mmCIF file of C-alpha atoms and ligand atoms in Angstrom:
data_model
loop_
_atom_site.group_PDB
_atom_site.id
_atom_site.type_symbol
_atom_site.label_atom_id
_atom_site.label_comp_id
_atom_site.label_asym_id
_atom_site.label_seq_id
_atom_site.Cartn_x
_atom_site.Cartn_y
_atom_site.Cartn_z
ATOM 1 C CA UNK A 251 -2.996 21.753 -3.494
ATOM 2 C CA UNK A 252 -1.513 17.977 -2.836
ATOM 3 C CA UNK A 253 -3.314 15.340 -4.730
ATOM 4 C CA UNK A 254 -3.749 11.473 -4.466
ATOM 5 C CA UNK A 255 -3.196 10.422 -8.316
ATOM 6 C CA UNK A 256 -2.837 6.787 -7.833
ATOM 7 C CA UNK A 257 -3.167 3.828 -5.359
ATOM 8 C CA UNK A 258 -0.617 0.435 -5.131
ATOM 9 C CA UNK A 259 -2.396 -2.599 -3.076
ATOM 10 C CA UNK A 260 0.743 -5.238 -2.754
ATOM 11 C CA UNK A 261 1.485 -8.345 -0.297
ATOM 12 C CA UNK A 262 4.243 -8.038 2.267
ATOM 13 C CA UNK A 263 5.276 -11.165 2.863
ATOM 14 C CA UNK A 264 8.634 -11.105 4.974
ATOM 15 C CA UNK A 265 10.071 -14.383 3.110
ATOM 16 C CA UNK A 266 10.127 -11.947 0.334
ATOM 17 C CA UNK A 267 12.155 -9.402 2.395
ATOM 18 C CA UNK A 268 14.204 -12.279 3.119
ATOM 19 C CA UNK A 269 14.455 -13.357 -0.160
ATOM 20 C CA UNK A 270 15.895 -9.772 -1.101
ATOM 21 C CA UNK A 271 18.424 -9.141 1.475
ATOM 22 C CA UNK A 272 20.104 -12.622 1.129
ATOM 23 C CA UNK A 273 20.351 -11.829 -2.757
ATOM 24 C CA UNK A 274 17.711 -15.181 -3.867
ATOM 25 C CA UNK A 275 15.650 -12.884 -6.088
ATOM 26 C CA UNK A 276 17.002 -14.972 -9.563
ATOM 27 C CA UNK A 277 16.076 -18.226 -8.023
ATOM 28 C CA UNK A 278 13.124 -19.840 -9.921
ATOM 29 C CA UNK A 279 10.532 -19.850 -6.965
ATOM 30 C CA UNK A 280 11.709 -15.958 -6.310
ATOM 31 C CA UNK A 281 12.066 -14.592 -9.381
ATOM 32 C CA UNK A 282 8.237 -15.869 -9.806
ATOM 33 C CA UNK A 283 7.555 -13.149 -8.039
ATOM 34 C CA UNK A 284 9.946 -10.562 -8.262
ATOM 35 C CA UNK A 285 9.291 -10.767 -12.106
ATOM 36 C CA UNK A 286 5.229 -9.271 -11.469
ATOM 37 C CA UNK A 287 6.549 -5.985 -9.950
ATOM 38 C CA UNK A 288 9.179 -5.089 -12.928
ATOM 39 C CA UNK A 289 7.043 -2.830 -14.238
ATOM 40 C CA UNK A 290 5.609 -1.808 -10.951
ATOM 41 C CA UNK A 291 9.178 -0.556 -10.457
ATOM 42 C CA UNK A 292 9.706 0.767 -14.178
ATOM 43 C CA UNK A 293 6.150 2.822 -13.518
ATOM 44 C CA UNK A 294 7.103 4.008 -9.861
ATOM 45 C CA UNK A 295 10.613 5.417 -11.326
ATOM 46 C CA UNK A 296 7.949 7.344 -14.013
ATOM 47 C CA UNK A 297 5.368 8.322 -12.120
ATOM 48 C CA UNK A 298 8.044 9.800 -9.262
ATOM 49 C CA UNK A 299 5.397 10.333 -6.291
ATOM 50 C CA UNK A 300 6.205 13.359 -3.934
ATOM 51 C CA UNK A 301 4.962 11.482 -0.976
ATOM 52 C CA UNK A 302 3.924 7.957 -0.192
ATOM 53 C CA UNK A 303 0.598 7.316 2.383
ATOM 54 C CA UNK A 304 1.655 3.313 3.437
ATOM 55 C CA UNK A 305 -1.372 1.700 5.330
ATOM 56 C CA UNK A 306 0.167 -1.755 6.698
ATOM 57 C CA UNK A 307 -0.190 -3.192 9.969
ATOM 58 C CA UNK A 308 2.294 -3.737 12.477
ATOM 59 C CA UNK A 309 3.164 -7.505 13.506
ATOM 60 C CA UNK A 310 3.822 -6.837 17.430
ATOM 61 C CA UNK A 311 7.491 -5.174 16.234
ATOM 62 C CA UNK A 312 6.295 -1.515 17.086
ATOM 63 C CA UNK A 313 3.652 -2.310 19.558
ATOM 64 C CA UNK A 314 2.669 -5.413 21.395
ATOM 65 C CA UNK A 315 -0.593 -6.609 23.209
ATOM 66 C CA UNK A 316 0.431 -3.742 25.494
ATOM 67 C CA UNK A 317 -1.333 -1.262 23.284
ATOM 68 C CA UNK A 318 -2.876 -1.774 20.374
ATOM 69 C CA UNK A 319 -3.709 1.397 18.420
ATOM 70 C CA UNK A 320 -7.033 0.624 15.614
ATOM 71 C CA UNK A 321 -5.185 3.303 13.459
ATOM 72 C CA UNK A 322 -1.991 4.522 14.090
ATOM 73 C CA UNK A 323 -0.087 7.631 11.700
ATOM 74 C CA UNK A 324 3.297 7.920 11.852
ATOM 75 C CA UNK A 325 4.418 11.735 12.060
ATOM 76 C CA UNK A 326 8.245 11.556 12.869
ATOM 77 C CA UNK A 327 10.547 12.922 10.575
ATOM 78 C CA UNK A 328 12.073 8.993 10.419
ATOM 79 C CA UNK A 329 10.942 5.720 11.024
ATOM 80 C CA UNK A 330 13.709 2.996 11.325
ATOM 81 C CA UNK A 331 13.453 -0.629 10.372
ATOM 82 C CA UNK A 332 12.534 -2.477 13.393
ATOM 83 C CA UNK A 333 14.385 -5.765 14.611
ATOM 84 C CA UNK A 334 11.752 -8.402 13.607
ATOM 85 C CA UNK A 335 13.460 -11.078 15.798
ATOM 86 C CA UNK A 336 16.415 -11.332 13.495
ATOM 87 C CA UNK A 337 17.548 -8.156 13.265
ATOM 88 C CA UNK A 338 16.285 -5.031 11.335
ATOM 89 C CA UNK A 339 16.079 -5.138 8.010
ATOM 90 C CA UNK A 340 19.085 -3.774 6.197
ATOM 91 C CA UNK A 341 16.752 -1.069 4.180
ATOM 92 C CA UNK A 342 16.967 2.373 4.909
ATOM 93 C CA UNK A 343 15.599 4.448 7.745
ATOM 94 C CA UNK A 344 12.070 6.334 6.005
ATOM 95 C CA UNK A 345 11.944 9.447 5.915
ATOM 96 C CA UNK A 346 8.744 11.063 7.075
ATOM 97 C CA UNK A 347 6.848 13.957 5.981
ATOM 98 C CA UNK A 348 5.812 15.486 9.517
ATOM 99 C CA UNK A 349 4.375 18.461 8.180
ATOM 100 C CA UNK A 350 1.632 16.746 5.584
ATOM 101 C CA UNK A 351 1.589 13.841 8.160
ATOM 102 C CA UNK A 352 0.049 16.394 11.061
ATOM 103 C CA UNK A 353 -2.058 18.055 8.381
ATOM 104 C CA UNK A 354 -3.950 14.776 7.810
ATOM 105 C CA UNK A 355 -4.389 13.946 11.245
ATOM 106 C CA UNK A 356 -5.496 17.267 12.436
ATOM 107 C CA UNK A 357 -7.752 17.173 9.223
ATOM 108 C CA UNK A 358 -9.032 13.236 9.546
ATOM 109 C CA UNK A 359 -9.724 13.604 13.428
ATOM 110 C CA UNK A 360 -12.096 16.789 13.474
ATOM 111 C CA UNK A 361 -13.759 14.487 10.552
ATOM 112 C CA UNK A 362 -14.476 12.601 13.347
ATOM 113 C CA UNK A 363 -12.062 9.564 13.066
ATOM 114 C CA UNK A 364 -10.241 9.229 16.263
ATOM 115 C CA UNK A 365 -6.533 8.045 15.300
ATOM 116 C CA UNK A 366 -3.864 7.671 17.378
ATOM 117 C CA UNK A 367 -1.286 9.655 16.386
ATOM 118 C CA UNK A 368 2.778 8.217 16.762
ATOM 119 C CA UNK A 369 5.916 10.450 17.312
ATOM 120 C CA UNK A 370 8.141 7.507 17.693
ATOM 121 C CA UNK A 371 7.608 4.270 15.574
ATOM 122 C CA UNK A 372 9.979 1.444 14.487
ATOM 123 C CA UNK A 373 8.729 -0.283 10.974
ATOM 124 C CA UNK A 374 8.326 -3.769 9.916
ATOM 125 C CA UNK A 375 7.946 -6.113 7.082
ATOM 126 C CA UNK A 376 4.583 -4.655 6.578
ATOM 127 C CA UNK A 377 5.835 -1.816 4.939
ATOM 128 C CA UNK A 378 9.621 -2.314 4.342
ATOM 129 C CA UNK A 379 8.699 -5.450 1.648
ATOM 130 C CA UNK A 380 5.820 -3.226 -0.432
ATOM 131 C CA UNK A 381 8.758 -0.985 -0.937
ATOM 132 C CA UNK A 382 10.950 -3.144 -1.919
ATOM 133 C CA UNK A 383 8.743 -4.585 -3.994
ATOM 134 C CA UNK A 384 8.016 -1.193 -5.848
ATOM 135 C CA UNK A 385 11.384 0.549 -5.333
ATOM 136 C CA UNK A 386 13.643 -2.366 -5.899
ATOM 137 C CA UNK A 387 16.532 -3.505 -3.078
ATOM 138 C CA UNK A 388 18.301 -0.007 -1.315
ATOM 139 C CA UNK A 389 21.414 -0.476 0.654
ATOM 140 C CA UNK A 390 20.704 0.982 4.016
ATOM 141 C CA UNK A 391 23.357 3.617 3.387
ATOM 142 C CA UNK A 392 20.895 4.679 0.372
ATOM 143 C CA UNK A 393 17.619 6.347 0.407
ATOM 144 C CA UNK A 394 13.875 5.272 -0.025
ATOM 145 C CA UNK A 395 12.979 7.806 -3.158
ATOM 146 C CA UNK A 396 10.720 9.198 -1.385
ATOM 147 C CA UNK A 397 9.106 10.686 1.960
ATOM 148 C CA UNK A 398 6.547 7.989 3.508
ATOM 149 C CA UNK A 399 3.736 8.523 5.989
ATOM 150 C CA UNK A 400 3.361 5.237 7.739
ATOM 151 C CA UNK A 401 -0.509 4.744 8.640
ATOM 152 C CA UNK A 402 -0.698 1.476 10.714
ATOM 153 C CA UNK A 403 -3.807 -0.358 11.495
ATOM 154 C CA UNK A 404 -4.381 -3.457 13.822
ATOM 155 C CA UNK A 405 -5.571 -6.109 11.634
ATOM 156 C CA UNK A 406 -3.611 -8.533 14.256
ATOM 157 C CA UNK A 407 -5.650 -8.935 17.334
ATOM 158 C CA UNK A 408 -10.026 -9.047 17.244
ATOM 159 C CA UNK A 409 -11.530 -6.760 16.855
ATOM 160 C CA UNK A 410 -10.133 -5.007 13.580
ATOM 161 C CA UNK A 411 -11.874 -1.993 12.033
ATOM 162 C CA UNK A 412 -14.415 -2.788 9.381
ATOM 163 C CA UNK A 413 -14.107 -2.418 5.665
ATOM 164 C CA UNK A 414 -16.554 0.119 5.375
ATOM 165 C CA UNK A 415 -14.769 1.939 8.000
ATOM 166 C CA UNK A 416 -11.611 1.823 6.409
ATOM 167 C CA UNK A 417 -12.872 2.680 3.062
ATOM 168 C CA UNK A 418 -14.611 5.875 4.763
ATOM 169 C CA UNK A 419 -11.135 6.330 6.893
ATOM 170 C CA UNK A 420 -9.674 6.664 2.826
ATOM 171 C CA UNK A 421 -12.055 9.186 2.017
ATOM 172 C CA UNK A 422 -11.271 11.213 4.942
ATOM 173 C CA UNK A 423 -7.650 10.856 4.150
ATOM 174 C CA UNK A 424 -8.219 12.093 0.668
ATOM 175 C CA UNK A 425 -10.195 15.485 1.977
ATOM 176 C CA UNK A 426 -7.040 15.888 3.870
ATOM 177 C CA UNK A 427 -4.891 15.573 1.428
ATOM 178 C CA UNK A 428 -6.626 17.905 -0.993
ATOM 179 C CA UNK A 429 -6.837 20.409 1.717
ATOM 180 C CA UNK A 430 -2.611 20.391 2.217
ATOM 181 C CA UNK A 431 -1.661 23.953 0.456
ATOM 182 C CA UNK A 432 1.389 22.263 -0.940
ATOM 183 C CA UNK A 433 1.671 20.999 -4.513
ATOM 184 C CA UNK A 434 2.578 17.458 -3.923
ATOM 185 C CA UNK A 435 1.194 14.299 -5.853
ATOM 186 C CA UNK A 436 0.713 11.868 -3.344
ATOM 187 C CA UNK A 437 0.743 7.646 -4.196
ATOM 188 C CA UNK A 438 -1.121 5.526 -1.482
ATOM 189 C CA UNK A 439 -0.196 2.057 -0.777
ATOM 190 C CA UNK A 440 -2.765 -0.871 0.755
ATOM 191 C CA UNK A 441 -0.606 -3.781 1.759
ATOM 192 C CA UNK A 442 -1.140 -6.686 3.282
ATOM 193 C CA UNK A 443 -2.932 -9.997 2.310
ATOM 194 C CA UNK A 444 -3.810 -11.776 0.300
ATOM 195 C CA UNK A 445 -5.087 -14.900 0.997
ATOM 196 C CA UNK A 446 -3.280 -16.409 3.806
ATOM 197 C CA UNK A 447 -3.170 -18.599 7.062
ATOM 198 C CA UNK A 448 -0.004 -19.105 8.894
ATOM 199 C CA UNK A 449 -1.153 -21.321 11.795
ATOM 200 C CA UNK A 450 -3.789 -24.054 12.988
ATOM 201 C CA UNK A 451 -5.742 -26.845 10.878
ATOM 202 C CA UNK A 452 -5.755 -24.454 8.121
ATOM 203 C CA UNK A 453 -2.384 -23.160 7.952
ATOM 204 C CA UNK A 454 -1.516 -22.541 3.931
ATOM 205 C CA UNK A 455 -5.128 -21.808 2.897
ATOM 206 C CA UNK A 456 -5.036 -19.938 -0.070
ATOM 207 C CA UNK A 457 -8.188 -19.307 -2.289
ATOM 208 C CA UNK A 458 -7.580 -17.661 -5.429
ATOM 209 C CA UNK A 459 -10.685 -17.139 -6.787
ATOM 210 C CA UNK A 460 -11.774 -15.173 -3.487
ATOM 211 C CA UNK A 461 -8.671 -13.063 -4.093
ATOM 212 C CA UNK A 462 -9.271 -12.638 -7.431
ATOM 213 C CA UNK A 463 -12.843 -11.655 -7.428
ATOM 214 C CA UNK A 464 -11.575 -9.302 -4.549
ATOM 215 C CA UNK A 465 -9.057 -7.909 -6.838
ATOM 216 C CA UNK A 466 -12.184 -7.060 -9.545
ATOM 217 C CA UNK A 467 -14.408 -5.545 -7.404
ATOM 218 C CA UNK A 468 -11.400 -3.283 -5.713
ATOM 219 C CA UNK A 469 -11.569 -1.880 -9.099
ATOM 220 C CA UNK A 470 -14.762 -1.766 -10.277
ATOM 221 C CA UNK A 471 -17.028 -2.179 -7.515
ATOM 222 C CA UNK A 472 -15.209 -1.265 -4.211
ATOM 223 C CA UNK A 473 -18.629 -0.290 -2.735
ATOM 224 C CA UNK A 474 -19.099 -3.932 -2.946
ATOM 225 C CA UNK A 475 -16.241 -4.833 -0.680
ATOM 226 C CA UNK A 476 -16.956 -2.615 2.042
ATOM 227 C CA UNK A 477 -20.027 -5.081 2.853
ATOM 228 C CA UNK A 478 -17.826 -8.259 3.431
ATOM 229 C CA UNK A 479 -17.856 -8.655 7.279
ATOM 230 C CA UNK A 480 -14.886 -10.093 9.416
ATOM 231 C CA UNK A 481 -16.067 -13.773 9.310
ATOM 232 C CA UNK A 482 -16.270 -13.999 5.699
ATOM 233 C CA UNK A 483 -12.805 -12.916 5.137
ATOM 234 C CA UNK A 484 -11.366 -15.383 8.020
ATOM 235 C CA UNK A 485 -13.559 -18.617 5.890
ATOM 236 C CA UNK A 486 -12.675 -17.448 2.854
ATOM 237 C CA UNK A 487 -9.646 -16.290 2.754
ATOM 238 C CA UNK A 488 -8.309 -17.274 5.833
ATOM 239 C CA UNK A 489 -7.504 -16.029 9.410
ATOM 240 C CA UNK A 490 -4.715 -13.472 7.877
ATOM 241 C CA UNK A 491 -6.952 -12.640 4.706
ATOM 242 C CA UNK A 492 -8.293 -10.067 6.972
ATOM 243 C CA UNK A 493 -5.141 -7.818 6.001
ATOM 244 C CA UNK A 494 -7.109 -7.384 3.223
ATOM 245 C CA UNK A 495 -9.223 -4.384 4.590
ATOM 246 C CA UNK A 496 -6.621 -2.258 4.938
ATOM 247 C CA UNK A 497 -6.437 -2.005 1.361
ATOM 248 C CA UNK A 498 -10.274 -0.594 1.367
ATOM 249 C CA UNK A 499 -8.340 2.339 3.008
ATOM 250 C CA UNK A 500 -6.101 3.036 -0.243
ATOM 251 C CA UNK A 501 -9.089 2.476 -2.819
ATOM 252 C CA UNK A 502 -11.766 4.947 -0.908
ATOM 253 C CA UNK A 503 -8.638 7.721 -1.372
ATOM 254 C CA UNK A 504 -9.350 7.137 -4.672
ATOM 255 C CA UNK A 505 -12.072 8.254 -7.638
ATOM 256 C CA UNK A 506 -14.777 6.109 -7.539
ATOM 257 C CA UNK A 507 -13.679 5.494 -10.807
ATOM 258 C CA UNK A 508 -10.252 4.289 -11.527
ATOM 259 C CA UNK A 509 -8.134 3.212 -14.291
ATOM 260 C CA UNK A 510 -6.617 -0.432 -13.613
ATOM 261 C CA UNK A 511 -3.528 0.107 -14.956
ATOM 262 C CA UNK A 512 -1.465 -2.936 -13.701
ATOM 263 C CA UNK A 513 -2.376 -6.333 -11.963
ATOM 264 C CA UNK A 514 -0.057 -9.305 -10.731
ATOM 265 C CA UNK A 515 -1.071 -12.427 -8.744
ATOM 266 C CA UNK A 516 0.780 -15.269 -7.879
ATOM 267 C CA UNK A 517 0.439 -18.038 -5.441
ATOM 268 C CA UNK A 518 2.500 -18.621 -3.046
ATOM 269 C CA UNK A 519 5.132 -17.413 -1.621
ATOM 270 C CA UNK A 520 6.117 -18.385 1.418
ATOM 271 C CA UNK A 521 2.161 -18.923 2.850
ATOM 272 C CA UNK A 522 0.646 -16.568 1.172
ATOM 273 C CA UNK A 523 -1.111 -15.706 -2.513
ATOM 274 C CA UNK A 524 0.631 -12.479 -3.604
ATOM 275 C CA UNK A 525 -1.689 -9.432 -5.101
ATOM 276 C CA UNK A 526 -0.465 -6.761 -6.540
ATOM 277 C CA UNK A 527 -2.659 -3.821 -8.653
ATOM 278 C CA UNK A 528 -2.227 -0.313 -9.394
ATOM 279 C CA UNK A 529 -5.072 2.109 -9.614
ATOM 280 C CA UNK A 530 -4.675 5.942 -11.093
ATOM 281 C CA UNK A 531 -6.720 8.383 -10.718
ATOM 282 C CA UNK A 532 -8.329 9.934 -13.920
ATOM 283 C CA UNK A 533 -5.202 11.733 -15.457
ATOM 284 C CA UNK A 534 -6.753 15.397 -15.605
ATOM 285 C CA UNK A 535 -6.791 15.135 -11.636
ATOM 286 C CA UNK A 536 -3.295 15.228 -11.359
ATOM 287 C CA UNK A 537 -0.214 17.019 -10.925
ATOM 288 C CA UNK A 538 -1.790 20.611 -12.015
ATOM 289 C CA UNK A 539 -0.554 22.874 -10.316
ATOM 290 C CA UNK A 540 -0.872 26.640 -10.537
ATOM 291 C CA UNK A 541 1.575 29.132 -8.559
ATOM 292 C CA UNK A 542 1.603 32.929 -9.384
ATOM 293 C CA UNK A 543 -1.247 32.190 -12.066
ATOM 294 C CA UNK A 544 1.409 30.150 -13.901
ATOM 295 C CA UNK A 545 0.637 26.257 -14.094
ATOM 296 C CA UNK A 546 4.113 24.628 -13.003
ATOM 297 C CA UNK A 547 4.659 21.226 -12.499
ATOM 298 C CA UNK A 548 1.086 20.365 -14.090
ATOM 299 C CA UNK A 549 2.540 19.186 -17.214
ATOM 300 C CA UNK A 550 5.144 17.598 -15.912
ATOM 301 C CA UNK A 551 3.130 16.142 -13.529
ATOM 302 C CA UNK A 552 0.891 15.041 -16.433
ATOM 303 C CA UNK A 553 3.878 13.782 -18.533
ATOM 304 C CA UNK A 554 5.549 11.859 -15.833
ATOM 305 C CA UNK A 555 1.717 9.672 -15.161
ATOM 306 C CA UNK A 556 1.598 9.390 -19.433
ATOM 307 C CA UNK A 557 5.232 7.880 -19.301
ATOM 308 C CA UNK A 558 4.394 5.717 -16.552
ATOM 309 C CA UNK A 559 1.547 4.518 -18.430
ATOM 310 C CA UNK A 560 3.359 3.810 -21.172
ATOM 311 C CA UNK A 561 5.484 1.488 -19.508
ATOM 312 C CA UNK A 562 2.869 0.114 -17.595
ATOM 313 C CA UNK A 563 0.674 -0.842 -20.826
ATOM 314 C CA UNK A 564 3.407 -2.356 -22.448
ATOM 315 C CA UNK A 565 4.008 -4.913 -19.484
ATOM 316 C CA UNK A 566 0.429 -5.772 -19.227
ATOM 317 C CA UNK A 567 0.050 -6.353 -22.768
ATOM 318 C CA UNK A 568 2.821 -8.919 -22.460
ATOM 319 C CA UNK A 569 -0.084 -10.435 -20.310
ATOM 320 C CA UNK A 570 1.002 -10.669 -16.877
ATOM 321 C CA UNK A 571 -2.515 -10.820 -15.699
HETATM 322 C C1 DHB B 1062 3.473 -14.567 6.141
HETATM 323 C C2 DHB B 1062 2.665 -13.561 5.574
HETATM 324 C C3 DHB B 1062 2.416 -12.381 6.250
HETATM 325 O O1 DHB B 1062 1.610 -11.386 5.782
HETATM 326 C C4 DHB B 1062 3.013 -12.160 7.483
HETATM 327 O O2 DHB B 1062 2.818 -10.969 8.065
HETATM 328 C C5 DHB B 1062 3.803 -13.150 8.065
HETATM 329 C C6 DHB B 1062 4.036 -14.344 7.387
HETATM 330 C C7 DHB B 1062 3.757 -15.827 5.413
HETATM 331 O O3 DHB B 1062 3.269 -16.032 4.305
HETATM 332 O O4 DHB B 1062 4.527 -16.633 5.928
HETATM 333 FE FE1 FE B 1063 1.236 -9.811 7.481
#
């Protein structure tokens, strides 16, 4: 059986793509940033998903106001960088996994959530600069380490899903994922956010205590968050901040009860205050995995999250918080 063991939530700002591909990441006002997700990286290399879920939205590179898809799941076997107005992004093509990617969709829509489901999809920034950010920079001649399942939702033009629905869209996901008759320990990214306004009278809002109390109750009291409604995230956190649902999708594929095993926030970079957090699952819930009444891969599985950990703790005792 597949299993969700952890969840990342992380910005995507494209000045940080930027910042990667033209080689700035040791420049003070970069390496700010690029210094938060060190371990991030160090635990991702540990923890060596099977699969990645990445909920981001798309910013009009894959669709347009022609069509405008509330959730969108990528099931081609690749999804190439798309040209953002300067040219793709030179990061590698993503590989897909069609087979758990149908699985979830057949599984998610007879539970009743309609998603539109995409054979053909170019990716952005959205999803290319979490990856980064956790994988480090690839060469496009290189490979992402692992297969990703792109899951985009419209969080660009009114009206965007709800928090509530995208926590129960999470939920869903995670029933299909458990349901998958493969062994595979799945990671699930929420990007996006946080803080942010890029244009009008307000343009470079940032409010960090929003975004931190955000960040607090995505741990602890999620159930919380799903009750925020659309106009309190455009005051408070500005007309962007509404990213910030999609990463209700990644915590309600979670326990309700996680282990906060990482946190980074900075503000800003380019417009935007930068979260990061990683969530894990309780540890017996992953990686066990029984074939032929043998348990392979289960302590591995289990060794590979307690190394990760490790890392992990000893970063965040350095007090990057
Ligand atoms: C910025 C942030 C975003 O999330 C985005 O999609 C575009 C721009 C910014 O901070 O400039
Ligand atoms: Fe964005």
């Amino acid at each position: 059986m597949a299993k969700i063991i952890a969840g990342i939530g992380s910005s995507h700002v494209p000045a940080i793509g930027a910042a990667i591909d033209n080689n700035k990441m040791e420049e003070p006002y970069w390496k700010r940033v690029f210094s938060g997700f060190e371990r991030s990286q160090q635990w991702m290399r540990d923890i060596k998903p099977d699969v990645a879920i990445v909920v981001y939205n798309d910013h009009a590179s894959a669709f347009s106001t022609d069509l405008i898809p509330t959730f969108a799941l990528g099931t081609a076997t690749e999804f190439p960088p798309a040209d953002e107005g300067w040219g793709p992004r030179p990061v590698p093509v993503a590989k897909g996994h069609p087979q758990l990617a149908t699985h979830i969709a057949q599984s998610v829509i007879l539970d009743e959530f309609d998603l539109t489901v995409v054979n053909k999809m170019e990716i952005d920034h959205g999803l290319t600069v979490p990856l980064n950010l956790l994988c480090g920079k690839i060469p496009p001649t290189g490979q992402w380490p692992f297969p990703i399942i792109p899951l985009a939702v419209n969080v660009v033009m009114y009206p965007p899903p709800t928090g509530h629905r995208c926590f129960m869209l999470g939920k869903a996901i995670r029933k299909a994922v458990e349901s998958y008759p493969e062994n595979l320990r799945v990671v699930i990214f929420g990007t996006g956010g946080l803080s942010h306004q890029i244009s009008g009278p307000r343009a470079g809002l940032i409010n960090s205590k929003w975004d931190k109390s955000f960040l607090d109750n995505l741990s602890k009291d999620p159930k919380k968050l799903t009750r925020i409604p659309h106009l309190e995230y455009m005051r408070e956190a500005g007309a962007e901040g509404i990213e910030m649902v999609m990463w209700l999708i990644m915590r309600g594929a979670l326990d309700d009860k996680v282990d906060e095993v990482y946190r980074f926030y900075t503000v800003p970079a380019s417009n935007t205050a930068v979260g990061h957090i990683i969530l894990e699952n309780a540890r017996k819930a992953s990686g066990t995995r029984k074939v032929a009444g043998k348990s392979k891969r289960g302590s591995a599985g289990k060794s590979r999250q307690a190394a990760a950990r490790k890392s992990i703790h000893r970063i965040a005792s350095k007090g990057t918080r």
